[in-house]
Amino acid sequence: MRTKAELPECPVATTVQLIGNKWKLLIIRNLLNRPWRFNELKKDLDGISQKVLTDSLRSMEEDGIITRTVYPEVPPRVEYALSELGETMRPILASMEQWGTNYKVSLTQE
């Protein structure tokens, strides 16, 4: 986790720093439904590179937003899920979804 000194003073800027890129938001969107494996995420997130997915997952794990569980199987199975902290982002993404839906509707009414 980052220290308080490493984060911007503005709370909005802090949120943007933690989840404010396209890929992190889409990863979180997927993890809201269930745990995902790396290759499932890679396949579902059209256009994401392996490096960007790896870096995004590592960053979110370090920030405490997601958990990474390695199952002792052969071959090893790794799943990513929202942490307790990550789950608190559910209303944020629900609001973004609602806003996006309303925006699309407003465009069709013009």
CSV table of N, CA and C in Angstrom, one decimal:
chain,number,residue,atom,x,y,z
A,1,MET,N,0.8,-1.2,0.0
A,1,MET,CA,0.0,0.0,0.0
A,1,MET,C,0.9,1.2,0.0
A,2,ARG,N,0.3,2.3,-0.6
A,2,ARG,CA,1.1,3.5,-0.6
A,2,ARG,C,0.9,4.2,0.7
A,3,THR,N,1.9,5.1,1.0
A,3,THR,CA,1.8,5.8,2.3
A,3,THR,C,1.0,7.1,2.0
A,4,LYS,N,0.5,7.7,3.0
A,4,LYS,CA,-0.3,8.9,2.9
A,4,LYS,C,0.5,10.0,2.2
A,5,ALA,N,1.8,10.1,2.5
A,5,ALA,CA,2.6,11.1,1.9
A,5,ALA,C,2.8,10.9,0.4
A,6,GLU,N,2.6,9.7,-0.1
A,6,GLU,CA,2.8,9.4,-1.6
A,6,GLU,C,1.5,9.8,-2.4
A,7,LEU,N,0.4,10.0,-1.7
A,7,LEU,CA,-0.8,10.3,-2.4
A,7,LEU,C,-1.1,11.8,-2.5
A,8,PRO,N,-1.8,12.2,-3.5
A,8,PRO,CA,-2.1,13.6,-3.7
A,8,PRO,C,-3.0,14.1,-2.5
A,9,GLU,N,-2.9,15.4,-2.3
A,9,GLU,CA,-3.8,16.0,-1.2
A,9,GLU,C,-5.2,15.9,-1.5
A,10,CYS,N,-5.6,16.1,-2.8
A,10,CYS,CA,-7.0,16.1,-3.2
A,10,CYS,C,-7.5,14.7,-3.3
A,11,PRO,N,-8.7,14.4,-2.6
A,11,PRO,CA,-9.2,13.1,-2.6
A,11,PRO,C,-9.6,12.6,-4.0
A,12,VAL,N,-10.1,13.5,-4.8
A,12,VAL,CA,-10.5,13.0,-6.2
A,12,VAL,C,-9.2,12.6,-6.9
A,13,ALA,N,-8.1,13.3,-6.8
A,13,ALA,CA,-6.9,13.0,-7.4
A,13,ALA,C,-6.3,11.7,-6.9
A,14,THR,N,-6.5,11.4,-5.6
A,14,THR,CA,-6.1,10.1,-5.1
A,14,THR,C,-6.9,9.0,-5.7
A,15,THR,N,-8.2,9.1,-5.9
A,15,THR,CA,-9.0,8.1,-6.5
A,15,THR,C,-8.6,7.9,-8.0
A,16,VAL,N,-8.3,9.0,-8.7
A,16,VAL,CA,-7.9,8.9,-10.1
A,16,VAL,C,-6.5,8.2,-10.1
A,17,GLN,N,-5.6,8.5,-9.2
A,17,GLN,CA,-4.3,7.9,-9.2
A,17,GLN,C,-4.4,6.4,-9.0
A,18,LEU,N,-5.4,5.9,-8.2
A,18,LEU,CA,-5.5,4.5,-7.9
A,18,LEU,C,-6.2,3.7,-8.9
A,19,ILE,N,-7.3,4.3,-9.5
A,19,ILE,CA,-8.1,3.5,-10.5
A,19,ILE,C,-8.4,4.3,-11.7
A,20,GLY,N,-7.7,5.4,-12.0
A,20,GLY,CA,-8.2,6.3,-13.0
A,20,GLY,C,-7.6,6.0,-14.4
A,21,ASN,N,-7.4,4.8,-14.8
A,21,ASN,CA,-7.1,4.6,-16.2
A,21,ASN,C,-8.1,3.5,-16.7
A,22,LYS,N,-8.3,3.6,-18.0
A,22,LYS,CA,-9.2,2.7,-18.7
A,22,LYS,C,-9.2,1.3,-18.3
A,23,TRP,N,-8.0,0.7,-18.2
A,23,TRP,CA,-7.8,-0.7,-18.0
A,23,TRP,C,-8.1,-1.1,-16.6
A,24,LYS,N,-7.7,-0.3,-15.6
A,24,LYS,CA,-8.0,-0.6,-14.2
A,24,LYS,C,-9.5,-0.6,-14.0
A,25,LEU,N,-10.2,0.4,-14.5
A,25,LEU,CA,-11.6,0.5,-14.4
A,25,LEU,C,-12.3,-0.7,-15.0
A,26,LEU,N,-11.9,-1.2,-16.1
A,26,LEU,CA,-12.5,-2.3,-16.8
A,26,LEU,C,-12.2,-3.6,-16.0
A,27,ILE,N,-11.0,-3.7,-15.5
A,27,ILE,CA,-10.6,-4.9,-14.7
A,27,ILE,C,-11.5,-4.9,-13.4
A,28,ILE,N,-11.7,-3.8,-12.8
A,28,ILE,CA,-12.6,-3.7,-11.6
A,28,ILE,C,-14.0,-4.1,-12.0
A,29,ARG,N,-14.5,-3.6,-13.1
A,29,ARG,CA,-15.8,-3.9,-13.6
A,29,ARG,C,-16.0,-5.4,-13.7
A,30,ASN,N,-15.0,-6.1,-14.3
A,30,ASN,CA,-15.1,-7.5,-14.4
A,30,ASN,C,-15.1,-8.2,-13.0
A,31,LEU,N,-14.2,-7.7,-12.1
A,31,LEU,CA,-14.1,-8.4,-10.8
A,31,LEU,C,-15.3,-8.1,-9.9
A,32,LEU,N,-16.1,-7.2,-10.3
A,32,LEU,CA,-17.4,-7.0,-9.5
A,32,LEU,C,-18.3,-8.2,-9.6
A,33,ASN,N,-18.2,-8.9,-10.6
A,33,ASN,CA,-19.1,-10.1,-10.9
A,33,ASN,C,-18.6,-11.4,-10.2
A,34,ARG,N,-17.3,-11.6,-10.3
A,34,ARG,CA,-16.7,-12.8,-9.8
A,34,ARG,C,-15.2,-12.7,-9.9
A,35,PRO,N,-14.5,-13.7,-9.3
A,35,PRO,CA,-13.0,-13.8,-9.5
A,35,PRO,C,-12.7,-14.2,-10.9
A,36,TRP,N,-11.6,-13.7,-11.4
A,36,TRP,CA,-11.2,-14.0,-12.8
A,36,TRP,C,-9.7,-14.5,-12.8
A,37,ARG,N,-9.4,-15.3,-13.8
A,37,ARG,CA,-8.0,-15.7,-14.0
A,37,ARG,C,-7.4,-14.8,-15.0
A,38,PHE,N,-6.1,-14.7,-15.0
A,38,PHE,CA,-5.4,-13.8,-15.9
A,38,PHE,C,-5.8,-13.9,-17.3
A,39,ASN,N,-5.8,-15.1,-17.9
A,39,ASN,CA,-6.1,-15.3,-19.3
A,39,ASN,C,-7.5,-15.0,-19.6
A,40,GLU,N,-8.4,-15.2,-18.7
A,40,GLU,CA,-9.8,-14.8,-18.9
A,40,GLU,C,-9.9,-13.3,-19.0
A,41,LEU,N,-9.2,-12.6,-18.2
A,41,LEU,CA,-9.2,-11.1,-18.2
A,41,LEU,C,-8.6,-10.6,-19.6
A,42,LYS,N,-7.5,-11.2,-19.9
A,42,LYS,CA,-6.8,-10.9,-21.2
A,42,LYS,C,-7.7,-11.1,-22.4
A,43,LYS,N,-8.4,-12.1,-22.4
A,43,LYS,CA,-9.3,-12.5,-23.5
A,43,LYS,C,-10.5,-11.5,-23.5
A,44,ASP,N,-11.0,-11.1,-22.3
A,44,ASP,CA,-12.2,-10.3,-22.3
A,44,ASP,C,-11.9,-8.8,-22.5
A,45,LEU,N,-10.8,-8.4,-22.2
A,45,LEU,CA,-10.4,-7.0,-22.3
A,45,LEU,C,-9.7,-6.7,-23.6
A,46,ASP,N,-10.5,-6.6,-24.6
A,46,ASP,CA,-10.0,-6.5,-26.0
A,46,ASP,C,-9.1,-5.3,-26.2
A,47,GLY,N,-7.8,-5.6,-26.6
A,47,GLY,CA,-6.8,-4.6,-26.8
A,47,GLY,C,-5.8,-4.4,-25.7
A,48,ILE,N,-6.0,-5.0,-24.6
A,48,ILE,CA,-5.0,-4.9,-23.5
A,48,ILE,C,-3.8,-5.8,-23.8
A,49,SER,N,-2.6,-5.3,-23.5
A,49,SER,CA,-1.4,-6.1,-23.7
A,49,SER,C,-1.2,-6.9,-22.4
A,50,GLN,N,-0.4,-7.9,-22.6
A,50,GLN,CA,-0.1,-8.8,-21.4
A,50,GLN,C,0.7,-7.9,-20.4
A,51,LYS,N,1.6,-7.1,-20.8
A,51,LYS,CA,2.3,-6.2,-19.9
A,51,LYS,C,1.4,-5.2,-19.1
A,52,VAL,N,0.5,-4.6,-19.9
A,52,VAL,CA,-0.4,-3.6,-19.2
A,52,VAL,C,-1.3,-4.3,-18.2
A,53,LEU,N,-1.8,-5.5,-18.6
A,53,LEU,CA,-2.6,-6.3,-17.6
A,53,LEU,C,-1.8,-6.7,-16.4
A,54,THR,N,-0.6,-7.2,-16.6
A,54,THR,CA,0.2,-7.6,-15.5
A,54,THR,C,0.5,-6.4,-14.6
A,55,ASP,N,0.9,-5.3,-15.2
A,55,ASP,CA,1.3,-4.1,-14.4
A,55,ASP,C,0.1,-3.6,-13.6
A,56,SER,N,-1.1,-3.6,-14.3
A,56,SER,CA,-2.3,-3.1,-13.6
A,56,SER,C,-2.7,-3.9,-12.5
A,57,LEU,N,-2.7,-5.3,-12.7
A,57,LEU,CA,-3.0,-6.2,-11.6
A,57,LEU,C,-2.1,-6.0,-10.4
A,58,ARG,N,-0.8,-6.0,-10.7
A,58,ARG,CA,0.2,-5.8,-9.6
A,58,ARG,C,0.0,-4.5,-8.9
A,59,SER,N,-0.2,-3.4,-9.6
A,59,SER,CA,-0.4,-2.1,-9.0
A,59,SER,C,-1.7,-2.2,-8.1
A,60,MET,N,-2.8,-2.7,-8.6
A,60,MET,CA,-4.0,-2.8,-7.7
A,60,MET,C,-3.8,-3.7,-6.6
A,61,GLU,N,-3.0,-4.8,-6.7
A,61,GLU,CA,-2.8,-5.7,-5.6
A,61,GLU,C,-1.9,-4.9,-4.5
A,62,GLU,N,-0.9,-4.2,-5.0
A,62,GLU,CA,-0.1,-3.4,-4.0
A,62,GLU,C,-0.9,-2.4,-3.3
A,63,ASP,N,-1.9,-1.8,-4.0
A,63,ASP,CA,-2.7,-0.8,-3.4
A,63,ASP,C,-3.9,-1.3,-2.5
A,64,GLY,N,-4.0,-2.7,-2.5
A,64,GLY,CA,-5.0,-3.3,-1.6
A,64,GLY,C,-6.4,-3.4,-2.3
A,65,ILE,N,-6.5,-3.1,-3.6
A,65,ILE,CA,-7.8,-3.1,-4.2
A,65,ILE,C,-8.2,-4.5,-4.6
A,66,ILE,N,-7.3,-5.3,-5.0
A,66,ILE,CA,-7.6,-6.7,-5.4
A,66,ILE,C,-6.7,-7.7,-4.6
A,67,THR,N,-7.1,-8.9,-4.6
A,67,THR,CA,-6.4,-10.0,-4.0
A,67,THR,C,-6.0,-11.0,-5.1
A,68,ARG,N,-4.8,-11.6,-4.9
A,68,ARG,CA,-4.3,-12.6,-5.9
A,68,ARG,C,-4.2,-13.9,-5.1
A,69,THR,N,-4.9,-14.9,-5.5
A,69,THR,CA,-4.9,-16.2,-4.8
A,69,THR,C,-4.3,-17.3,-5.7
A,70,VAL,N,-3.2,-17.9,-5.2
A,70,VAL,CA,-2.6,-19.0,-6.0
A,70,VAL,C,-3.0,-20.3,-5.3
A,71,TYR,N,-3.6,-21.2,-6.2
A,71,TYR,CA,-4.1,-22.5,-5.7
A,71,TYR,C,-3.0,-23.5,-5.9
A,72,PRO,N,-2.7,-24.3,-4.9
A,72,PRO,CA,-1.6,-25.3,-5.0
A,72,PRO,C,-2.0,-26.5,-5.9
A,73,GLU,N,-2.1,-26.2,-7.2
A,73,GLU,CA,-2.5,-27.3,-8.2
A,73,GLU,C,-1.4,-27.4,-9.2
A,74,VAL,N,-1.5,-28.4,-10.0
A,74,VAL,CA,-0.6,-28.5,-11.2
A,74,VAL,C,-1.4,-28.6,-12.4
A,75,PRO,N,-1.3,-27.6,-13.3
A,75,PRO,CA,-0.5,-26.4,-13.2
A,75,PRO,C,-1.2,-25.4,-12.2
A,76,PRO,N,-0.4,-24.5,-11.7
A,76,PRO,CA,-0.9,-23.6,-10.7
A,76,PRO,C,-2.1,-22.8,-11.3
A,77,ARG,N,-3.1,-22.5,-10.4
A,77,ARG,CA,-4.2,-21.7,-10.8
A,77,ARG,C,-4.2,-20.4,-10.0
A,78,VAL,N,-4.3,-19.3,-10.6
A,78,VAL,CA,-4.2,-18.0,-10.0
A,78,VAL,C,-5.5,-17.2,-10.3
A,79,GLU,N,-6.2,-16.7,-9.3
A,79,GLU,CA,-7.4,-16.0,-9.4
A,79,GLU,C,-7.2,-14.6,-8.8
A,80,TYR,N,-7.8,-13.6,-9.5
A,80,TYR,CA,-7.9,-12.3,-9.0
A,80,TYR,C,-9.3,-11.9,-8.6
A,81,ALA,N,-9.4,-11.2,-7.4
A,81,ALA,CA,-10.8,-10.9,-6.9
A,81,ALA,C,-10.6,-9.5,-6.3
A,82,LEU,N,-11.8,-8.9,-6.1
A,82,LEU,CA,-11.7,-7.6,-5.4
A,82,LEU,C,-11.5,-7.9,-3.9
A,83,SER,N,-10.7,-7.1,-3.3
A,83,SER,CA,-10.5,-7.2,-1.8
A,83,SER,C,-11.7,-6.5,-1.1
A,84,GLU,N,-11.7,-6.5,0.2
A,84,GLU,CA,-12.7,-5.8,0.9
A,84,GLU,C,-12.7,-4.3,0.6
A,85,LEU,N,-11.5,-3.7,0.4
A,85,LEU,CA,-11.4,-2.3,0.0
A,85,LEU,C,-11.9,-2.1,-1.4
A,86,GLY,N,-11.5,-3.1,-2.3
A,86,GLY,CA,-12.0,-3.0,-3.7
A,86,GLY,C,-13.5,-3.0,-3.8
A,87,GLU,N,-14.1,-3.8,-2.9
A,87,GLU,CA,-15.6,-3.9,-2.9
A,87,GLU,C,-16.3,-2.6,-2.6
A,88,THR,N,-15.6,-1.7,-1.9
A,88,THR,CA,-16.1,-0.4,-1.5
A,88,THR,C,-16.2,0.5,-2.8
A,89,MET,N,-15.6,0.1,-3.9
A,89,MET,CA,-15.7,0.8,-5.1
A,89,MET,C,-17.0,0.5,-5.9
A,90,ARG,N,-17.7,-0.5,-5.5
A,90,ARG,CA,-19.0,-0.9,-6.2
A,90,ARG,C,-19.9,0.3,-6.4
A,91,PRO,N,-20.2,1.1,-5.5
A,91,PRO,CA,-21.1,2.2,-5.7
A,91,PRO,C,-20.5,3.2,-6.7
A,92,ILE,N,-19.2,3.4,-6.7
A,92,ILE,CA,-18.6,4.3,-7.7
A,92,ILE,C,-18.8,3.9,-9.1
A,93,LEU,N,-18.5,2.6,-9.3
A,93,LEU,CA,-18.7,2.0,-10.7
A,93,LEU,C,-20.2,2.0,-11.1
A,94,ALA,N,-21.1,1.7,-10.1
A,94,ALA,CA,-22.5,1.7,-10.4
A,94,ALA,C,-22.9,3.1,-10.8
A,95,SER,N,-22.4,4.2,-10.2
A,95,SER,CA,-22.7,5.5,-10.5
A,95,SER,C,-22.2,5.9,-11.9
A,96,MET,N,-21.0,5.4,-12.2
A,96,MET,CA,-20.4,5.6,-13.6
A,96,MET,C,-21.2,4.9,-14.6
A,97,GLU,N,-21.7,3.7,-14.3
A,97,GLU,CA,-22.5,3.0,-15.3
A,97,GLU,C,-23.8,3.7,-15.5
A,98,GLN,N,-24.5,4.2,-14.5
A,98,GLN,CA,-25.7,4.9,-14.6
A,98,GLN,C,-25.5,6.2,-15.4
A,99,TRP,N,-24.4,6.9,-15.1
A,99,TRP,CA,-24.2,8.2,-15.8
A,99,TRP,C,-23.9,7.9,-17.3
A,100,GLY,N,-23.2,6.8,-17.6
A,100,GLY,CA,-22.9,6.5,-19.0
A,100,GLY,C,-24.2,6.1,-19.7
A,101,THR,N,-25.1,5.3,-19.1
A,101,THR,CA,-26.3,5.0,-19.7
A,101,THR,C,-27.2,6.2,-19.9
A,102,ASN,N,-27.3,7.1,-19.0
A,102,ASN,CA,-28.1,8.3,-19.1
A,102,ASN,C,-27.5,9.2,-20.3
A,103,TYR,N,-26.2,9.3,-20.4
A,103,TYR,CA,-25.6,10.0,-21.4
A,103,TYR,C,-25.9,9.5,-22.8
A,104,LYS,N,-25.8,8.2,-22.9
A,104,LYS,CA,-26.2,7.5,-24.2
A,104,LYS,C,-27.6,7.8,-24.6
A,105,VAL,N,-28.5,7.7,-23.6
A,105,VAL,CA,-29.9,8.0,-23.8
A,105,VAL,C,-30.1,9.4,-24.3
A,106,SER,N,-29.4,10.3,-23.7
A,106,SER,CA,-29.6,11.7,-24.0
A,106,SER,C,-29.1,12.0,-25.5
A,107,LEU,N,-28.2,11.2,-26.0
A,107,LEU,CA,-27.7,11.4,-27.3
A,107,LEU,C,-28.8,10.9,-28.3
A,108,THR,N,-29.5,9.9,-28.0
A,108,THR,CA,-30.5,9.4,-28.9
A,108,THR,C,-31.8,10.3,-28.9
A,109,GLN,N,-31.9,11.2,-27.9
A,109,GLN,CA,-33.1,12.0,-27.9
A,109,GLN,C,-32.8,13.3,-28.6
A,110,GLU,N,-31.6,13.5,-29.1
A,110,GLU,CA,-31.3,14.8,-29.8
A,110,GLU,C,-31.7,14.7,-31.3
